[in-house]
Coordinates of C-alpha atoms in Angstrom, one line a residue:
Chain A
M57 CA 0.0 0.0 0.0
L58 CA 1.5 3.3 -1.0
V59 CA -1.1 5.6 0.6
E60 CA -3.0 4.8 3.7
L61 CA -5.4 7.4 5.1
R62 CA -7.1 6.7 8.4
G63 CA -9.8 9.0 9.7
L64 CA -8.1 11.9 8.0
G65 CA -9.7 15.3 8.5
K66 CA -9.0 18.9 7.8
R67 CA -11.1 21.8 9.0
F68 CA -10.7 25.5 8.4
P69 CA -11.9 28.3 10.7
V70 CA -14.5 30.4 9.0
A71 CA -15.5 32.8 11.8
R72 CA -13.6 34.0 14.9
D73 CA -14.6 35.8 18.0
I74 CA -13.2 39.0 19.3
L75 CA -10.1 37.2 20.7
R76 CA -9.5 35.6 17.2
R77 CA -10.5 32.2 18.6
P78 CA -12.3 30.2 15.9
T79 CA -16.1 30.0 16.5
R80 CA -17.1 28.2 13.4
W81 CA -15.4 25.6 11.3
L82 CA -15.6 24.4 7.8
L83 CA -15.0 20.6 7.5
A84 CA -13.3 20.4 4.2
V85 CA -12.2 16.8 4.6
D86 CA -14.2 14.7 7.0
D87 CA -12.9 11.4 8.3
V88 CA -11.5 9.9 5.1
N89 CA -10.2 6.4 5.0
L90 CA -8.6 5.5 1.8
D91 CA -5.9 3.1 0.5
V92 CA -4.0 3.6 -2.8
H93 CA -2.2 0.5 -4.0
R94 CA 1.3 0.7 -5.6
G95 CA 1.0 1.1 -9.3
E96 CA -2.6 1.9 -9.6
T97 CA -4.4 5.0 -10.8
L98 CA -7.1 6.2 -8.4
G99 CA -9.6 8.7 -9.8
L100 CA -11.0 11.2 -7.3
I101 CA -14.1 12.9 -8.5
G102 CA -16.5 15.4 -7.1
E103 CA -17.7 19.0 -7.6
S104 CA -16.0 22.3 -6.8
G105 CA -15.8 22.6 -3.0
C106 CA -16.3 18.9 -2.2
G107 CA -12.8 18.8 -0.6
K108 CA -10.9 16.9 -3.3
S109 CA -8.2 19.4 -3.7
T110 CA -7.8 19.7 0.1
L111 CA -7.5 16.0 0.3
A112 CA -4.8 16.1 -2.4
R113 CA -2.9 18.7 -0.4
L114 CA -3.1 16.5 2.7
I115 CA -1.7 13.6 0.8
L116 CA 1.1 15.8 -0.6
A117 CA 1.7 17.1 3.0
L118 CA 1.3 20.6 1.8
V119 CA -1.1 21.4 4.6
P120 CA -1.2 19.7 8.0
S121 CA -4.3 17.6 8.9
T122 CA -6.4 18.4 11.9
S123 CA -7.3 14.8 12.7
G124 CA -6.4 11.3 11.8
S125 CA -3.3 10.1 10.1
A126 CA -1.8 9.5 6.7
V127 CA 1.0 7.1 5.7
V128 CA 2.5 7.9 2.3
D129 CA 5.4 5.9 1.0
G130 CA 6.2 4.6 4.4
I131 CA 6.3 8.1 6.0
R132 CA 3.7 8.8 8.7
F133 CA 2.0 12.2 9.0
P134 CA 1.8 14.0 11.3
G135 CA 5.2 13.3 12.7
A136 CA 7.6 13.1 9.7
S137 CA 11.2 14.1 10.5
R138 CA 13.0 16.7 8.4
E139 CA 15.0 14.0 6.7
E140 CA 11.9 12.0 5.8
M141 CA 10.3 15.2 4.5
R142 CA 13.2 15.7 2.1
R143 CA 12.8 12.2 0.7
F144 CA 9.1 12.6 0.6
R145 CA 9.2 15.8 -1.5
R146 CA 11.2 14.0 -4.2
R147 CA 9.0 10.9 -4.2
V148 CA 5.7 12.7 -4.5
Q149 CA 5.0 15.2 -7.3
I150 CA 2.0 17.2 -8.5
I151 CA 0.6 18.3 -11.8
F152 CA -1.6 21.4 -11.6
Q153 CA -4.7 22.4 -13.5
D154 CA -3.7 25.7 -15.0
P155 CA -0.9 25.2 -17.5
F156 CA -0.5 29.0 -17.7
G157 CA -0.2 29.9 -14.1
S158 CA 1.9 26.9 -12.9
L159 CA 5.0 27.5 -15.0
D160 CA 7.4 30.4 -14.1
P161 CA 7.3 32.7 -17.2
R162 CA 10.9 33.9 -16.6
M163 CA 12.4 30.4 -16.6
K164 CA 13.4 28.5 -19.7
V165 CA 12.0 25.0 -20.1
E166 CA 15.3 23.4 -19.2
E167 CA 15.4 25.3 -15.9
I168 CA 11.8 24.5 -15.1
I169 CA 12.2 20.8 -15.7
T170 CA 15.5 20.4 -13.9
E171 CA 14.9 22.7 -11.0
G172 CA 13.8 19.7 -8.9
L173 CA 17.1 18.0 -9.5
S174 CA 19.3 20.6 -7.8
H175 CA 19.9 18.2 -4.8
E176 CA 21.5 15.7 -7.2
R177 CA 24.4 18.1 -7.9
L178 CA 24.6 17.1 -11.5
R179 CA 27.1 18.5 -14.0
R180 CA 25.6 20.8 -16.6
A181 CA 25.9 18.2 -19.4
E182 CA 24.2 15.6 -17.2
R183 CA 21.4 17.9 -16.4
R184 CA 20.8 18.7 -20.0
E185 CA 20.9 15.0 -20.9
R186 CA 18.2 14.3 -18.2
A187 CA 16.1 17.2 -19.5
K188 CA 16.3 15.9 -23.0
R189 CA 15.2 12.4 -22.0
L190 CA 12.3 13.9 -20.1
L191 CA 11.2 15.9 -23.1
E192 CA 11.3 12.8 -25.2
L193 CA 9.2 11.0 -22.6
V194 CA 6.5 13.7 -22.9
E195 CA 6.9 13.8 -26.7
L196 CA 8.2 17.4 -27.0
P197 CA 11.0 18.3 -29.4
V198 CA 14.5 18.8 -27.8
T199 CA 14.5 22.4 -29.2
A200 CA 12.0 23.2 -26.5
L201 CA 14.8 23.3 -23.9
G202 CA 15.9 26.8 -24.6
R203 CA 12.4 28.3 -25.0
Y204 CA 10.0 30.0 -22.5
P205 CA 6.6 28.8 -21.4
H206 CA 4.7 31.5 -23.3
E207 CA 5.9 30.1 -26.6
F208 CA 3.8 26.9 -26.1
S209 CA 0.2 26.0 -26.3
G210 CA -1.8 24.8 -23.4
G211 CA -1.4 21.2 -24.2
Q212 CA 2.4 21.6 -24.7
R213 CA 2.7 23.4 -21.4
Q214 CA 0.9 20.6 -19.7
R215 CA 3.5 18.3 -21.2
I216 CA 6.2 20.5 -19.7
S217 CA 4.5 20.3 -16.3
I218 CA 4.4 16.5 -16.6
A219 CA 8.1 16.4 -17.5
R220 CA 8.9 18.6 -14.5
A221 CA 6.9 16.3 -12.2
L222 CA 8.7 13.2 -13.5
A223 CA 12.2 14.7 -13.2
P224 CA 13.0 13.6 -9.6
R225 CA 11.7 10.1 -10.5
P226 CA 8.7 10.2 -8.2
I227 CA 6.7 7.1 -7.1
L228 CA 3.4 9.0 -6.6
I229 CA 1.9 11.6 -8.9
V230 CA -1.1 13.7 -7.9
A231 CA -2.7 15.3 -10.9
D232 CA -5.3 18.0 -10.0
E233 CA -7.6 18.5 -12.9
P234 CA -4.7 18.3 -15.4
V235 CA -6.9 18.5 -18.5
S236 CA -9.9 20.6 -17.6
A237 CA -8.3 23.8 -18.9
L238 CA -7.6 22.3 -22.2
D239 CA -9.6 21.9 -25.5
V240 CA -11.3 18.6 -25.8
S241 CA -9.2 17.6 -28.7
V242 CA -6.0 18.2 -26.7
Q243 CA -7.4 16.5 -23.5
G244 CA -7.2 13.2 -25.3
T245 CA -3.5 13.5 -26.1
I246 CA -2.6 14.4 -22.5
L247 CA -4.8 11.7 -21.1
N248 CA -3.2 9.1 -23.4
L249 CA 0.3 10.4 -22.4
L250 CA -0.5 10.1 -18.7
V251 CA -1.8 6.5 -19.1
T252 CA 1.2 5.5 -21.2
L253 CA 3.7 7.0 -18.7
Q254 CA 1.9 5.6 -15.7
R255 CA 2.2 2.1 -17.3
E256 CA 5.8 2.4 -18.5
L257 CA 7.2 3.9 -15.3
S258 CA 4.9 1.9 -13.0
L259 CA 3.8 5.1 -11.3
T260 CA 1.1 5.4 -8.7
C261 CA -1.3 8.1 -9.7
I262 CA -4.1 10.0 -8.0
F263 CA -6.1 11.7 -10.7
I264 CA -8.5 14.4 -9.5
S265 CA -11.3 15.7 -11.7
H266 CA -14.9 16.9 -11.7
D267 CA -15.5 15.1 -14.9
I268 CA -16.2 11.4 -14.7
S269 CA -15.9 11.0 -18.5
V270 CA -12.2 12.0 -18.2
V271 CA -11.4 9.9 -15.2
R272 CA -12.7 6.7 -16.7
H273 CA -9.9 6.8 -19.3
V274 CA -7.2 6.8 -16.7
A275 CA -8.5 5.3 -13.4
D276 CA -8.4 1.7 -12.2
R277 CA -10.6 2.7 -9.3
I278 CA -12.8 5.7 -8.7
A279 CA -13.5 7.4 -5.4
V280 CA -16.4 9.8 -5.3
M281 CA -16.2 12.7 -2.9
H282 CA -19.1 14.8 -1.6
L283 CA -19.1 17.3 1.2
G284 CA -15.7 16.3 2.4
Q285 CA -16.4 12.5 2.6
I286 CA -15.8 9.7 0.2
V287 CA -19.3 8.4 -0.5
E288 CA -18.4 5.6 -2.9
I289 CA -15.3 3.9 -4.0
G290 CA -14.7 0.9 -6.3
D291 CA -13.6 -0.5 -9.6
S292 CA -14.0 2.1 -12.4
A293 CA -16.0 -0.1 -14.7
E294 CA -18.2 -1.2 -11.9
I295 CA -19.0 2.3 -10.7
L296 CA -19.7 3.5 -14.2
R297 CA -22.0 0.5 -14.8
R298 CA -23.7 0.4 -11.4
P299 CA -23.3 3.5 -9.3
L300 CA -24.8 2.9 -5.9
H301 CA -24.7 6.2 -4.1
P302 CA -27.4 8.6 -5.2
Y303 CA -24.8 11.4 -5.5
T304 CA -22.7 9.3 -7.9
Q305 CA -25.8 8.6 -9.9
A306 CA -26.5 12.4 -10.1
L307 CA -22.9 13.0 -11.2
L308 CA -23.1 10.4 -13.9
S309 CA -26.4 11.6 -15.2
S310 CA -25.2 15.2 -15.7
V311 CA -22.4 14.2 -18.1
P312 CA -23.6 15.1 -21.6
R313 CA -25.0 11.9 -23.0
F314 CA -23.2 11.4 -26.1
N315 CA -24.6 8.5 -27.9
Y316 CA -22.7 8.5 -31.1
A317 CA -21.1 5.1 -31.7
P318 CA -19.4 3.8 -34.8
L319 CA -21.8 1.7 -36.8
P320 CA -21.5 -2.0 -35.9
P321 CA -21.0 -4.6 -38.6
R322 CA -24.0 -5.3 -40.7
G323 CA -26.7 -7.6 -39.3
E324 CA -26.2 -6.5 -35.8
A325 CA -28.6 -4.2 -34.0
R326 CA -27.3 -0.8 -33.0
T327 CA -27.2 -0.2 -29.3
Chain B
M113 CA -18.6 30.1 -55.3
V114 CA -19.7 29.1 -51.9
T115 CA -23.3 28.3 -51.6
P116 CA -23.5 26.8 -48.1
T117 CA -27.0 27.7 -47.0
T118 CA -28.8 29.4 -49.8
G119 CA -31.4 27.7 -51.9
R120 CA -32.5 25.6 -49.0
D121 CA -35.9 25.0 -47.7
L122 CA -36.2 27.5 -44.9
A123 CA -38.4 25.2 -43.0
T124 CA -35.4 23.2 -42.2
V125 CA -33.7 26.1 -40.5
G126 CA -34.3 25.4 -36.9
G127 CA -37.2 25.4 -34.6
P128 CA -40.4 27.4 -34.4
G129 CA -41.1 30.7 -36.0
R130 CA -40.2 32.4 -39.2
G131 CA -37.1 32.2 -41.4
P132 CA -33.7 33.1 -40.2
L133 CA -33.3 35.8 -37.6
L134 CA -29.6 36.1 -38.3
E135 CA -28.1 35.7 -41.7
I136 CA -24.3 35.8 -42.1
S137 CA -23.1 35.8 -45.7
H138 CA -19.5 35.6 -46.8
L139 CA -18.2 37.2 -43.6
S140 CA -14.4 37.7 -43.5
V141 CA -12.4 39.2 -40.7
R142 CA -8.8 40.3 -41.2
L143 CA -6.2 40.9 -38.6
R144 CA -3.6 43.6 -39.3
M145 CA -0.2 42.3 -38.5
R146 CA 3.2 43.8 -39.0
S147 CA 3.9 41.2 -41.6
G148 CA 0.7 42.1 -43.4
P149 CA -3.0 41.3 -43.0
I150 CA -4.1 37.7 -42.2
T151 CA -7.6 36.4 -42.6
V152 CA -8.9 34.8 -39.3
V153 CA -12.5 34.4 -40.4
D154 CA -12.7 33.4 -44.1
D155 CA -15.9 33.6 -46.1
V156 CA -18.2 32.3 -43.4
S157 CA -21.9 32.0 -44.1
L158 CA -24.4 30.9 -41.4
E159 CA -27.9 31.4 -40.5
I160 CA -29.8 31.1 -37.3
G161 CA -33.6 30.7 -37.3
S162 CA -35.9 32.2 -34.8
G163 CA -35.9 30.1 -31.7
E164 CA -33.0 27.9 -33.1
I165 CA -29.9 26.9 -31.2
L166 CA -26.9 26.7 -33.5
G167 CA -23.7 25.2 -32.2
L168 CA -20.3 26.5 -33.5
V169 CA -17.6 24.0 -32.8
G170 CA -13.9 23.9 -33.3
E171 CA -10.5 24.0 -31.6
S172 CA -8.9 27.0 -30.0
G173 CA -7.7 29.4 -32.7
C174 CA -10.0 28.4 -35.5
G175 CA -12.0 31.6 -35.5
K176 CA -15.1 30.9 -33.5
S177 CA -14.8 33.8 -31.1
M178 CA -13.7 36.2 -33.8
T179 CA -16.9 35.3 -35.7
A180 CA -19.0 36.1 -32.6
L181 CA -17.2 39.3 -32.0
A182 CA -17.6 40.3 -35.6
I183 CA -21.4 39.9 -35.3
M184 CA -21.4 42.1 -32.2
R185 CA -18.9 44.5 -33.9
L186 CA -16.7 44.1 -30.8
L187 CA -13.6 43.0 -32.7
P188 CA -10.2 44.0 -31.1
E189 CA -8.5 47.0 -32.4
A190 CA -6.2 45.1 -34.8
A191 CA -9.1 43.3 -36.5
E192 CA -11.5 44.5 -39.1
I193 CA -14.4 43.1 -41.1
A194 CA -13.0 42.7 -44.6
G195 CA -16.2 41.7 -46.3
G196 CA -19.6 40.1 -46.2
S197 CA -22.8 41.0 -44.3
V198 CA -24.5 40.1 -41.1
L199 CA -28.2 40.6 -41.4
L200 CA -30.3 40.7 -38.2
D201 CA -33.9 40.6 -39.3
G202 CA -32.8 42.3 -42.5
E203 CA -30.6 45.0 -40.9
D204 CA -27.0 44.8 -41.9
L205 CA -24.9 45.0 -38.7
V206 CA -21.7 45.4 -40.6
R207 CA -22.8 48.6 -42.1
T208 CA -25.0 50.0 -39.4
K209 CA -23.9 53.2 -37.5
P210 CA -22.0 52.9 -34.2
E211 CA -24.9 54.5 -32.3
R212 CA -27.5 52.1 -33.7
M213 CA -25.1 49.3 -33.0
R214 CA -24.9 50.3 -29.3
Q215 CA -28.7 50.0 -29.2
I216 CA -28.6 46.6 -30.8
R217 CA -26.0 45.2 -28.5
G218 CA -27.7 44.1 -25.3
A219 CA -31.2 45.0 -26.5
E220 CA -31.4 42.7 -29.5
V221 CA -28.2 40.6 -29.4
A222 CA -26.6 39.8 -26.1
M223 CA -23.4 37.9 -25.4
V224 CA -22.2 35.7 -22.5
F225 CA -18.6 35.0 -22.1
Q226 CA -16.6 32.1 -20.9
E227 CA -15.3 33.4 -17.6
P228 CA -18.1 34.7 -15.5
M229 CA -15.8 35.8 -12.8
T230 CA -13.8 38.1 -15.0
S231 CA -16.7 39.4 -17.1
L232 CA -18.5 40.8 -14.1
D233 CA -17.2 44.0 -12.5
P234 CA -15.8 43.0 -9.1
A235 CA -16.3 46.6 -7.7
F236 CA -20.1 46.6 -8.0
T237 CA -22.8 44.4 -6.6
V238 CA -24.4 42.1 -9.1
G239 CA -27.8 43.8 -8.6
H240 CA -26.3 47.1 -9.6
Q241 CA -24.8 45.6 -12.7
V242 CA -28.1 44.1 -13.9
V243 CA -30.0 47.2 -13.2
E244 CA -27.5 49.2 -15.1
A245 CA -28.0 46.8 -18.1
V246 CA -31.7 47.7 -18.1
R247 CA -31.2 51.4 -17.7
A248 CA -28.6 51.5 -20.5
H249 CA -31.3 50.6 -22.9
E250 CA -34.6 51.9 -21.5
K251 CA -35.7 55.1 -19.8
V252 CA -37.3 53.5 -16.8
S253 CA -37.4 54.3 -13.2
R254 CA -35.2 52.6 -10.7
A255 CA -38.1 50.8 -9.2
V256 CA -39.1 49.4 -12.6
S257 CA -35.6 48.3 -13.5
L258 CA -35.2 46.7 -10.1
R259 CA -38.3 44.7 -10.7
R260 CA -37.1 43.7 -14.2
A261 CA -33.8 42.6 -12.7
E262 CA -35.6 40.6 -10.2
E263 CA -37.7 38.9 -12.8
S264 CA -34.6 38.1 -14.8
F265 CA -32.9 36.6 -11.8
E266 CA -35.9 34.4 -11.2
R267 CA -36.1 33.4 -14.8
V268 CA -32.5 32.0 -14.7
G269 CA -33.2 30.2 -11.5
I270 CA -31.5 32.3 -8.9
P271 CA -33.4 31.8 -5.7
K272 CA -34.3 34.9 -3.5
P273 CA -33.1 37.5 -6.1
R274 CA -33.4 40.5 -3.8
E275 CA -31.0 38.9 -1.3
R276 CA -28.5 38.3 -4.0
F277 CA -28.6 41.8 -5.4
D278 CA -26.2 43.1 -2.7
A279 CA -23.7 40.4 -3.3
Y280 CA -20.4 41.1 -5.1
P281 CA -19.2 38.7 -7.8
H282 CA -16.5 37.1 -5.6
Q283 CA -19.2 36.1 -3.0
L284 CA -21.0 33.9 -5.5
S285 CA -20.0 30.6 -6.9
G286 CA -19.0 30.1 -10.6
G287 CA -22.4 28.6 -11.5
L288 CA -24.2 31.5 -9.8
C289 CA -22.0 34.1 -11.5
Q290 CA -22.8 32.5 -14.9
R291 CA -26.5 32.7 -14.0
V292 CA -26.1 36.4 -13.2
M293 CA -24.4 36.9 -16.5
L294 CA -27.3 35.2 -18.2
A295 CA -29.8 37.2 -16.2
M296 CA -27.9 40.4 -17.3
A297 CA -27.9 39.3 -20.9
L298 CA -31.6 38.4 -20.9
V299 CA -33.0 41.3 -18.9
T300 CA -33.5 43.4 -22.0
S301 CA -35.2 40.4 -23.8
P302 CA -32.8 40.1 -26.7
R303 CA -33.8 38.0 -29.7
L304 CA -30.3 36.5 -30.1
L305 CA -28.0 35.2 -27.4
I306 CA -24.3 34.6 -28.3
A307 CA -22.8 32.3 -25.7
D308 CA -19.0 31.8 -26.0
E309 CA -18.0 28.7 -24.1
P310 CA -20.3 29.7 -21.2
T311 CA -20.0 26.4 -19.3
T312 CA -16.3 25.5 -19.8
A313 CA -15.3 26.7 -16.3
L314 CA -18.2 25.0 -14.6
D315 CA -18.8 21.6 -12.9
V316 CA -20.7 19.1 -14.9
T317 CA -23.8 19.2 -12.7
I318 CA -23.9 23.0 -12.9
Q319 CA -23.3 22.8 -16.7
A320 CA -26.2 20.4 -17.0
Q321 CA -28.4 22.9 -15.2
I322 CA -27.3 25.8 -17.5
L323 CA -27.9 23.8 -20.6
E324 CA -31.4 22.9 -19.4
L325 CA -32.0 26.5 -18.6
I326 CA -31.0 27.7 -22.1
K327 CA -33.3 25.1 -23.7
Q328 CA -36.1 26.2 -21.5
L329 CA -35.6 29.9 -22.4
R330 CA -35.5 29.1 -26.0
T331 CA -39.0 27.5 -25.7
E332 CA -40.4 30.2 -23.5
L333 CA -38.9 33.3 -25.2
N334 CA -38.4 32.0 -28.6
L335 CA -34.7 32.9 -28.1
S336 CA -32.2 32.2 -30.8
V337 CA -28.8 31.1 -29.6
L338 CA -25.4 30.9 -31.1
W339 CA -23.6 28.4 -28.8
I340 CA -19.8 28.4 -29.2
S341 CA -17.8 25.5 -27.8
H342 CA -14.8 23.3 -28.3
D343 CA -16.7 20.5 -26.8
F344 CA -18.9 18.4 -29.1
G345 CA -20.4 16.6 -26.1
V346 CA -21.9 19.8 -24.8
V347 CA -23.1 20.9 -28.2
S348 CA -24.7 17.6 -28.8
E349 CA -26.9 18.2 -25.8
I350 CA -28.1 21.6 -26.8
A351 CA -27.9 22.5 -30.5
D352 CA -30.4 21.9 -33.2
R353 CA -27.7 22.3 -35.9
V354 CA -24.0 22.4 -35.7
A355 CA -21.4 24.3 -37.7
V356 CA -17.8 23.0 -37.5
M357 CA -15.1 25.6 -38.0
Y358 CA -11.5 24.9 -38.8
A359 CA -8.7 27.4 -39.6
G360 CA -11.1 30.3 -40.2
E361 CA -13.7 28.6 -42.3
I362 CA -16.8 26.4 -42.0
V363 CA -15.9 22.8 -42.9
E364 CA -19.2 21.1 -42.1
I365 CA -22.7 22.2 -41.2
G366 CA -25.8 20.2 -40.6
E367 CA -28.4 18.9 -38.2
T368 CA -26.9 17.8 -34.9
S369 CA -28.2 14.3 -34.6
H370 CA -27.3 13.7 -38.3
M371 CA -23.8 15.0 -38.0
L372 CA -23.0 13.1 -34.8
G373 CA -24.3 9.9 -36.3
A374 CA -22.7 10.3 -39.7
P375 CA -20.1 13.0 -39.9
R376 CA -18.8 13.6 -43.4
H377 CA -15.7 15.9 -42.9
R378 CA -12.7 14.1 -41.5
Y379 CA -12.1 16.9 -39.0
T380 CA -15.7 16.6 -37.6
R381 CA -15.1 12.8 -37.3
A382 CA -11.8 13.3 -35.5
L383 CA -13.3 15.8 -33.1
I384 CA -16.1 13.4 -32.3
D385 CA -13.7 10.6 -31.8
S386 CA -11.5 12.5 -29.4
I387 CA -14.3 13.1 -26.9
P388 CA -13.5 11.4 -23.6
G389 CA -16.2 9.3 -22.0
R390 CA -16.9 6.6 -24.5
G391 CA -15.2 3.3 -25.1
E392 CA -13.9 0.9 -22.4
P393 CA -12.5 2.4 -19.2
R394 CA -8.7 2.8 -19.4
S395 CA -8.8 2.6 -23.2
L396 CA -6.6 5.1 -25.1
L397 CA -8.4 7.9 -26.7
R398 CA -8.3 8.7 -30.4
T399 CA -6.6 12.0 -30.9
I400 CA -5.9 14.5 -33.7
P401 CA -2.2 14.8 -34.4
G402 CA -0.6 18.2 -34.8
Q403 CA -2.3 21.6 -34.2
V404 CA -4.5 24.2 -35.9
P405 CA -2.2 26.0 -38.4
D406 CA -1.4 29.6 -37.8
P407 CA -3.6 31.9 -39.9
G408 CA -0.5 33.1 -41.7
A409 CA 0.7 29.6 -42.5
R410 CA -2.3 27.7 -43.8
P411 CA -1.7 24.9 -46.2
A412 CA -2.6 25.7 -49.8
G413 CA -5.1 22.9 -50.4
C414 CA -7.4 21.6 -47.7
R415 CA -6.4 23.3 -44.5
F416 CA -6.9 20.1 -42.5
S417 CA -4.9 17.9 -44.8
P418 CA -1.7 17.8 -42.8
R419 CA -3.6 16.4 -39.8
C420 CA -6.0 14.2 -41.8
D421 CA -6.0 10.5 -41.5
A422 CA -7.2 9.8 -45.0
P423 CA -5.8 12.5 -47.4
V424 CA -5.9 11.9 -51.2
S425 CA -3.8 13.5 -53.8
E426 CA -6.1 16.6 -54.4
C427 CA -6.0 17.5 -50.7
E428 CA -2.6 19.1 -50.8
L429 CA -3.3 21.1 -54.0
I430 CA -6.9 22.1 -54.2
H431 CA -8.8 23.9 -51.6
P432 CA -12.1 22.1 -51.3
E433 CA -15.4 24.0 -51.8
L434 CA -18.3 23.7 -49.4
R435 CA -20.6 21.1 -51.0
A436 CA -24.3 21.1 -50.3
E437 CA -26.0 17.8 -49.7
R438 CA -29.6 16.9 -50.3
D439 CA -30.4 16.8 -46.6
A440 CA -29.5 20.5 -46.2
S441 CA -26.1 19.7 -44.8
S442 CA -22.8 20.7 -46.4
F443 CA -19.1 20.0 -46.0
R444 CA -15.8 20.7 -47.7
C445 CA -13.8 17.6 -48.1
H446 CA -12.2 15.7 -51.1
N447 CA -12.4 12.4 -49.4
P448 CA -15.4 12.5 -47.1
V449 CA -16.3 9.8 -44.6
A450 CA -18.6 7.4 -46.4

């Protein structure tokens, strides 16, 4: 098990009294128990404000939890030592939603990709070699190294983000809505890339999205989040075929029903 | 020349009511660049019937938004209408005076943009903004405009309108902001609504509600809608007819159900195939290789040919004309999907 969450919770103060003591709380993540197996892709779906991004931040140890515990890659939170944290930061990486806001416009692609390798104290040529290999992995031309983010389209920038995330050879990738800012025609190429990379590098992946039709292409299992809790979790195909929780059913039914299917061979009825 | 929509039985143009409300003929938009002018909208002809929802689909950079802005005469400084006409109920918007155009905008043609959060003014309450929209067009008292704003809020399904009036945009969710935008657009009872990717930034459940709402308003108000999107999935839910745009021109146009079931142009087919959500879980998606060409560097023949999966010898050399089919659809392709 790569990720084990036990009774994990996070609450934020939303109102304070005159002494700045919190009087009301918002329960963003509420008693979440979740296991993520090594090498699997878990899809986490839910609407804006359901707590899925907060849960991702907890798993990434970017914010401290307010209750429960998390064990990620053998490191226990809360309570990780400084040395453990250093290892953890290399082993766990994130890909963000906005390909425009998440890359430093003043850095060249080579710097962006290799920034996370500074601890390895590589020689310049070695760094460049690593950067080239990463670009190949995400199917970008090597000439991209010396260019700046603004010279790329949204889909290409997302490839740069993926290369950056892969640079320190992580074991866990958290992708927070990685395709929802992209054109539908580009979404497919990025989703395919993520699936291929995940298989080739045997990565563990947590894929967050509000869109179930995107998640189904990448996830082995799907967890549905609603009001800070996981209301349903199971095998992707199973959840898509037979959603049990009414909220999951509601989510599924709001996806545009798109009934186009290639014509079946002659003689068969069209479904 | 191009005869995409003329000579057709007008009864096939959309839903209830008369003939086309909006008739775009041979519209071209040019962008002035240092290197010389480039054509971003190229000889586009479209019509939208009264009470009809027309979907305009294509990837980023294919000229959809420019077409919309040209209709509204809201093109950016560097762009200009190079030719063609835009008839709204017989009145040519391309040639009308700026003062008259200001009356038309909002009162007869309204527009909703992609980002509700950035299209609303953060410094004013939403009530103020909607009231202002009323008073910009009609000399009515504050009380009357307030009531109109309230009705408009109710119509788009915002509960307790009066309580929401005092809210600033940042205090509302994305879905609610989009409803406010719609309320603002509809408060003056326009006949045509241009919606440029209005649900892209929203959750699927909220998106479903907005789509439902637009369909309902179409029925209740006989509203005509130009729905712009890169997402065929959304368009399939809402549009009566679809026009597919690529590299500045219309490449296929036809009835939605027809086109989805049997697309003719290879680009339409590729767009449909690349929609996530079908096929087996964990299956790789079909994708379109390459990108939309820059307007300054379009291929000489078929503009889609470098990315096409079934090009024939003419494709590289001859720019295909829009061919009209018997079923009132048309497409431009040398080697259409059978």
